[in-house]
């Protein structure tokens, strides 16, 4: 039965509408986060990298990783991560080194320049967390509830990709 032919009762319809609103909010929040980072970088005159690249630096942190590890953790997709890692190496935000074990694999880690950008994002996120708490947007328990619900959705989507298709 296709979706067009499904008849939903009131509870199912309400759930479906809530689910669609969740999807729209997740997408909008991600785009908005990128805009917030872009605005912060423009204010600080950090203009040679974009928001996606800055988040990549933030998520790598003090780790030494491969593009494959970033993809497997679910942070980034395919060629997008490879392109951005290459660009960040060229601009001096990351070191890269061939793996001793697998010569095809390149490991990357932040340079001092990359750690400075990561610190800018850390400070930005700290200000945001403080502002959310001070304004009473949500309490710590509310934040945890949101995180748990999103993790359950993530697990469900991951299962759909791995086991159904």
Coordinates of N, CA and C in Angstrom, one line a residue:
X1 N 0.9 -1.2 0.0 CA 0.0 0.0 0.0 C 0.9 1.2 0.0
X2 N 0.7 2.1 -0.9 CA 1.5 3.4 -1.0 C 1.0 4.4 0.0
X3 N 1.8 5.3 0.3 CA 1.4 6.4 1.3 C 0.2 7.1 0.9
X4 N 0.0 7.3 -0.4 CA -1.2 8.1 -0.9 C -2.5 7.4 -0.6
X5 N -2.4 6.0 -0.5 CA -3.6 5.2 -0.2 C -3.8 4.9 1.2
X6 N -2.9 5.3 2.1 CA -3.0 4.9 3.5 C -4.0 5.9 4.1
X7 N -4.9 5.4 5.0 CA -5.9 6.2 5.7 C -5.4 6.2 7.1
X8 N -5.1 7.4 7.7 CA -4.6 7.5 9.0 C -5.7 7.9 10.0
X9 N -5.8 7.2 11.1 CA -6.7 7.7 12.2 C -6.2 8.9 12.8
X10 N -6.9 9.5 13.7 CA -6.5 10.8 14.3 C -5.1 10.7 15.0
X11 N -4.9 9.7 15.8 CA -3.6 9.5 16.5 C -2.5 9.4 15.5
X12 N -2.6 8.5 14.5 CA -1.6 8.3 13.5 C -1.3 9.6 12.7
X13 N -2.4 10.4 12.4 CA -2.2 11.6 11.7 C -1.4 12.6 12.5
X14 N -1.8 12.7 13.8 CA -1.1 13.6 14.7 C 0.4 13.3 14.8
X15 N 0.7 12.0 14.9 CA 2.1 11.5 15.0 C 2.8 11.8 13.7
X16 N 2.2 11.6 12.6 CA 2.8 11.9 11.3 C 3.1 13.4 11.2
X17 N 2.2 14.2 11.6 CA 2.4 15.7 11.5 C 3.6 16.1 12.4
X18 N 3.6 15.5 13.6 CA 4.7 15.7 14.6 C 6.0 15.3 14.0
X19 N 6.1 14.1 13.3 CA 7.3 13.6 12.7 C 7.8 14.5 11.6
X20 N 6.9 15.0 10.8 CA 7.2 15.9 9.7 C 7.8 17.2 10.2
X21 N 7.2 17.7 11.3 CA 7.7 18.9 12.0 C 9.1 18.7 12.5
X22 N 9.3 17.5 13.1 CA 10.7 17.2 13.6 C 11.7 17.2 12.5
X23 N 11.3 16.6 11.4 CA 12.2 16.6 10.2 C 12.6 18.0 9.8
X24 N 11.5 18.9 9.6 CA 11.7 20.2 9.2 C 12.6 21.0 10.2
X25 N 12.3 20.8 11.5 CA 13.1 21.5 12.5 C 14.6 21.1 12.5
X26 N 14.9 19.8 12.4 CA 16.2 19.3 12.4 C 17.0 20.0 11.2
X27 N 16.3 20.0 10.0 CA 17.0 20.5 8.8 C 17.2 22.0 9.0
X28 N 16.2 22.8 9.5 CA 16.3 24.2 9.7 C 17.4 24.5 10.8
X29 N 17.4 23.7 11.9 CA 18.4 24.0 12.9 C 19.8 23.8 12.4
X30 N 20.0 22.8 11.6 CA 21.4 22.6 11.0 C 21.8 23.8 10.1
X31 N 20.9 24.2 9.3 CA 21.2 25.4 8.4 C 21.4 26.6 9.2
X32 N 20.6 26.8 10.3 CA 20.7 27.9 11.2 C 22.0 27.9 11.9
X33 N 22.4 26.7 12.4 CA 23.7 26.6 13.1 C 24.9 27.0 12.1
X34 N 24.8 26.6 10.9 CA 25.8 27.0 9.9 C 25.8 28.5 9.7
X35 N 24.7 29.1 9.7 CA 24.6 30.6 9.6 C 25.1 31.3 10.8
X36 N 24.8 30.8 12.0 CA 25.3 31.4 13.2 C 26.9 31.3 13.2
X37 N 27.4 30.2 12.8 CA 28.9 30.1 12.8 C 29.5 31.1 11.7
X38 N 28.8 31.1 10.6 CA 29.3 32.1 9.5 C 29.3 33.5 10.0
X39 N 28.2 33.9 10.7 CA 28.1 35.3 11.2 C 29.2 35.5 12.3
X40 N 29.5 34.6 13.1 CA 30.5 34.7 14.1 C 31.9 34.8 13.4
X41 N 32.1 34.0 12.4 CA 33.4 34.1 11.7 C 33.6 35.4 11.0
X42 N 32.5 35.9 10.4 CA 32.6 37.2 9.7 C 32.9 38.3 10.7
X43 N 32.2 38.2 11.8 CA 32.5 39.2 12.9 C 33.9 39.2 13.3
X44 N 34.5 38.0 13.4 CA 35.9 37.9 13.8 C 36.9 37.9 12.7
X45 N 36.4 38.2 11.4 CA 37.2 38.2 10.2 C 38.0 36.9 9.9
X46 N 37.3 35.8 10.3 CA 37.9 34.5 9.9 C 37.1 34.1 8.6
X47 N 37.7 34.4 7.4 CA 37.0 34.4 6.2 C 37.5 33.3 5.2
X48 N 38.6 32.6 5.5 CA 39.1 31.6 4.5 C 38.5 30.2 4.7
X49 N 37.7 30.0 5.7 CA 37.1 28.7 5.8 C 35.6 28.9 6.0
X50 N 34.8 27.9 5.7 CA 33.3 28.0 5.8 C 32.8 27.3 7.1
X51 N 31.6 27.4 7.3 CA 31.0 26.9 8.5 C 31.1 25.4 8.6
X52 N 30.9 24.7 7.5 CA 31.1 23.2 7.5 C 32.5 22.8 7.9
X53 N 33.5 23.5 7.3 CA 34.9 23.2 7.6 C 35.2 23.5 9.1
X54 N 34.6 24.6 9.6 CA 34.8 24.9 11.0 C 34.2 23.8 11.9
X55 N 33.0 23.3 11.6 CA 32.4 22.2 12.4 C 33.3 21.0 12.3
X56 N 33.8 20.7 11.1 CA 34.7 19.6 11.0 C 35.9 19.7 12.0
X57 N 36.5 20.9 12.0 CA 37.6 21.1 13.0 C 37.1 20.9 14.4
X58 N 36.0 21.4 14.7 CA 35.4 21.3 16.1 C 35.2 19.8 16.4
X59 N 34.6 19.0 15.5 CA 34.3 17.6 15.8 C 35.5 16.7 15.8
X60 N 36.6 17.1 15.1 CA 37.8 16.3 15.2 C 38.5 16.5 16.5
X61 N 38.5 17.8 17.0 CA 39.1 18.1 18.3 C 40.5 17.7 18.4
X62 N 40.8 17.0 19.5 CA 42.2 16.6 19.7 C 42.5 15.2 19.1
X63 N 41.6 14.6 18.4 CA 41.7 13.3 17.8 C 42.6 13.3 16.6
X64 N 43.1 12.2 16.2 CA 43.8 12.0 14.9 C 42.9 11.0 14.2
X65 N 42.3 11.4 13.1 CA 41.3 10.5 12.4 C 41.6 10.4 10.9
X66 N 40.8 9.5 10.3 CA 40.8 9.4 8.8 C 39.4 9.9 8.3
X67 N 39.3 10.2 7.1 CA 38.0 10.6 6.5 C 37.0 9.5 6.7
X68 N 37.5 8.3 6.5 CA 36.6 7.1 6.7 C 36.0 7.1 8.1
X69 N 36.8 7.4 9.1 CA 36.3 7.4 10.5 C 35.3 8.4 10.7
X70 N 35.5 9.6 10.1 CA 34.5 10.7 10.3 C 33.2 10.3 9.6
X71 N 33.3 9.6 8.4 CA 32.1 9.2 7.8 C 31.4 8.1 8.6
X72 N 32.1 7.1 9.1 CA 31.5 6.0 9.9 C 30.9 6.5 11.2
X73 N 31.4 7.6 11.7 CA 30.8 8.2 12.9 C 29.5 9.0 12.6
X74 N 29.2 9.1 11.3 CA 28.0 9.8 10.9 C 28.1 11.3 10.8
X75 N 29.3 11.9 10.9 CA 29.4 13.3 10.9 C 29.3 13.9 9.5
X76 N 29.9 13.2 8.5 CA 30.0 13.8 7.2 C 29.8 12.7 6.1
X77 N 29.4 13.2 4.9 CA 29.2 12.3 3.8 C 30.3 12.3 2.8
X78 N 30.6 11.2 2.2 CA 31.4 10.9 1.0 C 32.5 11.9 0.7
X79 N 32.4 12.4 -0.6 CA 33.4 13.3 -1.1 C 33.5 14.6 -0.4
X80 N 32.4 15.0 0.2 CA 32.3 16.3 0.9 C 33.4 16.3 2.0
X81 N 33.5 15.3 2.8 CA 34.5 15.3 3.9 C 35.9 15.3 3.3
X82 N 36.1 14.5 2.2 CA 37.5 14.5 1.6 C 37.9 15.8 1.1
X83 N 36.9 16.5 0.4 CA 37.2 17.8 -0.2 C 37.6 18.8 1.0
X84 N 36.8 18.8 2.0 CA 37.0 19.7 3.1 C 38.2 19.4 3.9
X85 N 38.6 18.2 4.1 CA 39.8 17.8 4.8 C 41.0 18.3 3.9
X86 N 41.0 18.1 2.6 CA 42.0 18.5 1.7 C 42.2 20.0 1.8
X87 N 41.1 20.8 1.8 CA 41.1 22.2 1.8 C 41.7 22.7 3.2
X88 N 41.3 22.1 4.2 CA 41.8 22.5 5.6 C 43.3 22.2 5.7
X89 N 43.8 21.1 5.1 CA 45.2 20.8 5.1 C 46.0 21.9 4.3
X90 N 45.4 22.2 3.1 CA 46.1 23.2 2.2 C 46.1 24.6 2.9
X91 N 45.1 24.9 3.7 CA 45.1 26.2 4.4 C 45.8 26.2 5.7
X92 N 46.4 25.1 6.1 CA 47.2 25.0 7.3 C 46.4 24.8 8.6
X93 N 45.2 24.3 8.5 CA 44.4 24.1 9.8 C 44.6 22.7 10.3
X94 N 45.1 21.8 9.4 CA 45.3 20.4 9.8 C 46.6 19.9 9.2
X95 N 47.2 18.9 9.9 CA 48.3 18.1 9.5 C 47.8 16.9 8.9
X96 N 48.4 16.3 7.9 CA 48.0 15.0 7.4 C 49.3 14.1 7.2
X97 N 49.0 12.8 7.4 CA 50.1 11.9 7.4 C 49.6 10.5 7.0
X98 N 50.3 9.9 6.1 CA 49.9 8.5 5.6 C 50.0 7.6 6.8
X99 N 49.0 6.7 6.9 CA 49.0 5.7 8.0 C 50.2 4.7 7.8
X100 N 50.8 4.4 8.8 CA 51.9 3.4 8.8 C 51.4 2.0 8.4
X101 N 50.2 1.7 8.9 CA 49.6 0.4 8.7 C 49.0 0.3 7.3
X102 N 48.2 1.2 6.9 CA 47.5 1.2 5.6 C 47.9 2.4 4.8
X103 N 48.8 2.3 3.9 CA 49.4 3.4 3.1 C 48.4 4.2 2.3
X104 N 47.2 3.6 2.1 CA 46.2 4.3 1.3 C 45.4 5.3 2.2
X105 N 45.5 5.1 3.5 CA 44.8 5.9 4.5 C 45.6 7.1 4.9
X106 N 45.0 8.2 5.0 CA 45.6 9.4 5.5 C 45.0 9.8 6.8
X107 N 45.8 10.0 7.8 CA 45.3 10.5 9.1 C 45.5 12.0 9.2
X108 N 44.5 12.7 9.8 CA 44.6 14.1 10.0 C 44.4 14.5 11.4
X109 N 45.0 15.6 11.8 CA 44.8 16.2 13.1 C 45.0 17.7 13.0
X110 N 44.5 18.4 14.0 CA 44.5 19.9 14.0 C 45.9 20.4 14.2
X111 N 46.2 21.5 13.5 CA 47.4 22.3 13.8 C 47.0 23.3 14.8
X112 N 48.0 24.1 15.2 CA 47.7 25.2 16.2 C 46.6 26.1 15.6
X113 N 46.7 26.4 14.3 CA 45.7 27.3 13.7 C 44.3 26.6 13.7
X114 N 44.3 25.3 13.5 CA 43.0 24.6 13.6 C 42.5 24.6 15.0
X115 N 43.4 24.5 16.0 CA 42.9 24.5 17.4 C 42.4 25.8 17.8
X116 N 42.9 26.9 17.2 CA 42.4 28.3 17.5 C 41.0 28.4 17.0
X117 N 40.7 27.9 15.8 CA 39.3 27.9 15.3 C 38.4 27.1 16.1
X118 N 38.9 25.9 16.6 CA 38.1 25.1 17.4 C 37.7 25.8 18.7
X119 N 38.7 26.6 19.3 CA 38.5 27.3 20.5 C 37.4 28.4 20.3
X120 N 37.4 29.0 19.1 CA 36.4 30.1 18.8 C 35.0 29.4 18.8
X121 N 34.9 28.2 18.2 CA 33.6 27.6 18.3 C 33.2 27.1 19.7
X122 N 34.2 26.6 20.4 CA 33.9 26.2 21.8 C 33.4 27.4 22.6
X123 N 34.0 28.6 22.4 CA 33.5 29.8 23.2 C 32.1 30.2 22.7
X124 N 31.9 30.1 21.4 CA 30.6 30.4 20.9 C 29.5 29.5 21.4
X125 N 29.8 28.2 21.4 CA 28.8 27.2 22.0 C 28.6 27.4 23.5
X126 N 29.7 27.7 24.2 CA 29.6 28.0 25.6 C 28.7 29.2 25.9
X127 N 28.8 30.2 25.1 CA 27.9 31.4 25.2 C 26.5 31.0 24.9
X128 N 26.3 30.2 23.9 CA 24.9 29.8 23.6 C 24.3 29.0 24.7
X129 N 25.1 28.0 25.2 CA 24.6 27.2 26.3 C 24.2 28.0 27.5
X130 N 25.1 29.0 27.8 CA 24.8 29.9 29.0 C 23.6 30.7 28.7
X131 N 23.4 31.2 27.5 CA 22.3 32.0 27.2 C 21.0 31.2 27.2
X132 N 21.0 30.0 26.7 CA 19.8 29.1 26.8 C 19.4 28.9 28.2
X133 N 20.4 28.6 29.1 CA 20.1 28.3 30.5 C 19.6 29.6 31.2
X134 N 20.3 30.7 31.0 CA 19.8 32.0 31.7 C 18.4 32.4 31.3
X135 N 18.1 32.2 30.0 CA 16.8 32.6 29.5 C 15.7 31.6 29.8
X136 N 16.1 30.5 30.4 CA 15.1 29.4 30.7 C 14.5 28.8 29.5
X137 N 15.3 28.8 28.3 CA 14.7 28.1 27.1 C 14.5 26.7 27.4
X138 N 15.4 26.0 28.1 CA 15.3 24.6 28.5 C 16.2 24.4 29.7
X139 N 15.8 23.5 30.6 CA 16.6 23.1 31.7 C 17.5 22.0 31.2
X140 N 18.5 21.6 32.0 CA 19.4 20.5 31.7 C 18.6 19.2 31.4
X141 N 17.6 19.0 32.2 CA 16.8 17.7 32.0 C 16.1 17.8 30.7
X142 N 15.6 19.0 30.3 CA 14.9 19.1 29.0 C 15.9 18.9 27.8
X143 N 17.1 19.4 28.0 CA 18.2 19.1 27.0 C 18.5 17.7 26.8
X144 N 18.5 17.0 28.0 CA 18.8 15.5 27.9 C 17.6 14.8 27.3
X145 N 16.4 15.2 27.5 CA 15.2 14.6 26.9 C 15.3 14.7 25.4
X146 N 15.6 15.9 24.9 CA 15.8 16.2 23.5 C 16.8 15.3 22.9
X147 N 18.0 15.2 23.6 CA 19.1 14.4 23.1 C 18.7 12.9 23.0
X148 N 18.0 12.4 24.0 CA 17.6 11.0 24.0 C 16.6 10.7 22.8
X149 N 15.7 11.6 22.6 CA 14.7 11.4 21.5 C 15.4 11.5 20.2
X150 N 16.4 12.4 20.0 CA 17.1 12.5 18.7 C 18.0 11.2 18.5
X151 N 18.6 10.7 19.6 CA 19.4 9.5 19.5 C 18.5 8.3 19.1
X152 N 17.3 8.2 19.6 CA 16.4 7.1 19.2 C 16.0 7.2 17.8
X153 N 15.8 8.5 17.3 CA 15.5 8.6 15.9 C 16.7 8.3 15.0
X154 N 17.9 8.7 15.5 CA 19.1 8.3 14.7 C 19.3 6.8 14.6
X155 N 19.1 6.1 15.7 CA 19.2 4.6 15.7 C 18.1 4.0 14.7
X156 N 16.9 4.5 14.8 CA 15.9 4.0 13.9 C 16.3 4.2 12.4
X157 N 16.7 5.5 12.1 CA 17.1 5.7 10.7 C 18.3 4.9 10.3
X158 N 19.3 4.7 11.2 CA 20.4 3.9 10.9 C 20.0 2.4 10.6
X159 N 19.1 1.9 11.3 CA 18.5 0.6 11.1 C 17.8 0.5 9.7
X160 N 17.1 1.6 9.4 CA 16.4 1.6 8.1 C 17.4 1.5 6.9
X161 N 18.6 2.1 7.1 CA 19.6 2.1 6.0 C 20.3 0.8 6.0
X162 N 20.6 0.2 7.1 CA 21.4 -1.0 7.2 C 20.6 -2.2 6.9
X163 N 19.3 -2.3 7.3 CA 18.6 -3.5 7.2 C 17.5 -3.6 6.2
X164 N 17.0 -2.5 5.7 CA 15.9 -2.5 4.8 C 16.2 -2.3 3.4
X165 N 17.2 -1.5 3.1 CA 17.5 -1.2 1.7 C 18.7 -2.0 1.2

